[in-house]
Amino acid sequence: MNDVILYEVGPRDGLQNEKAIIPTDVKLTLIEMLVQAGFQKIEAASFVSPKWVPQMADHSEIMQALQAKEGVIYSALTPNMRGFEAALAAKVQEVAIFGAASESFSQKNINCSIDESLERFKPVLQAAKKHNIKVRGYVSCVVGCPYEGRVLPSKVTEVAAKMLDMGCYEISLGDTVGAGTPKDIRLMLKDVLTVISPTNLALHCHDTYGQALANILAGLDEGIRTFDSSVSGLGGCPYAAGASGNVASEDVLYMMNGLGLSTGVDLEKLIDAAWYISDALGRAPNSKLAIALKK
Ligand code: HMG
Ligand code: MG
């Protein structure tokens, strides 16, 4: 078992925010390269409305074409029963529901209040349980909201605890705007950790303000061992203007390697994947390491 789990979200969180629609075969090649690099958790698609996020409209094709591999879990976002049923038909292995600690963000992102979102998630959790599918829960805006500013740690704890009680196996805490600093992350985590074990938590840092690696280090200090990241630093959220990509997987991996923490991911192969997708997008990778280690 590795010391740290890197949960690769680039094919979903990364590519959902690209202006261009990426061809399905490019996405599939990217995902296969990430598997070859050693990731065991890959968020591959999103079963949301194609009117809202056209970049993810090929979700079923993607899920059906993925090559099953022992030890590798491909997951997808499913905001409601409609999404869950489509994901189930496409043979999804793990799903994620996504809520927020901010009312305004919840409205902009999924068109309902926090309470309404929790009601929508309930049948998804029930159906997932019936089909033996694990459910991950996201809480967005854990330190700040693009519409409301500062978010109280107690609100994050409240929503995260409700989602865990409903049956999620893990709650991924998202700094959606990427404006949090290590102090904010620590304060938020200390509150959440009063009711949730670190083994049920993950940290999902966007790097908009360049704080993500420092925030992950703060998370490690607080006992978190699962971190979401995105190959080549792809990503953002269409409903958080200005939010840049997730922290780059290769930058996180380099830090973990330096700290002597095992992840099971191969740096060279990951850099190849970062260049593959960046070349397909026609731009340089959004990561320090892929630039520094270009072959
Ligand atoms: P809604 O408009 O409230 O839902 O959308 P509705 O039930 O009223 O349906 C409206 C239309 O959408 C209908 O179609 C439905 O059939 C359709 P119409 O009759 O108009 O043709 N519809 C769907 N189509 C496909 N798949 C579905 C689905 N559900 C309804 N699952 C909904 C609610 C959540 C679907 C919508 O608001 C939506 O798709 N939002 C997109 C949200 C999104 O993808 N955001 C980005 C991901 S979250 C994120 O990036 C944050 C994260 O990374 C963590 C972090 O960084 O903090 C996870
Ligand atoms: Mg995100």
Short mmCIF file of C-alpha atoms in Angstrom, two decimals, residues 2 13 15 27 32 42 77 104 119 121 128-129 134 141 153 179 204 230 283 286:
data_model
loop_
_atom_site.label_atom_id
_atom_site.label_comp_id
_atom_site.label_asym_id
_atom_site.label_seq_id
_atom_site.Cartn_x
_atom_site.Cartn_y
_atom_site.Cartn_z
CA ASN A 2 1.23 3.46 -0.88
CA ASP A 13 -12.01 18.55 -13.89
CA LEU A 15 -11.05 18.88 -19.65
CA LYS A 27 -9.30 11.66 -23.85
CA GLU A 32 -4.61 5.09 -20.75
CA ILE A 42 -8.98 8.33 -12.27
CA LEU A 77 -19.56 12.75 -11.51
CA SER A 104 -24.54 30.91 -4.09
CA GLU A 119 -32.16 15.65 -1.20
CA PHE A 121 -28.12 13.00 -3.65
CA ALA A 128 -25.35 3.13 -5.68
CA LYS A 129 -25.53 1.03 -2.52
CA LYS A 134 -18.83 3.46 -4.02
CA CYS A 141 -15.77 26.29 -1.72
CA PRO A 153 -15.18 26.12 8.48
CA ALA A 179 -7.44 31.44 -3.00
CA HIS A 204 -8.87 19.04 -3.84
CA SER A 230 -4.73 17.12 -12.53
CA ARG A 283 -0.08 24.87 -25.53
CA ASN A 286 0.56 24.33 -16.83
#
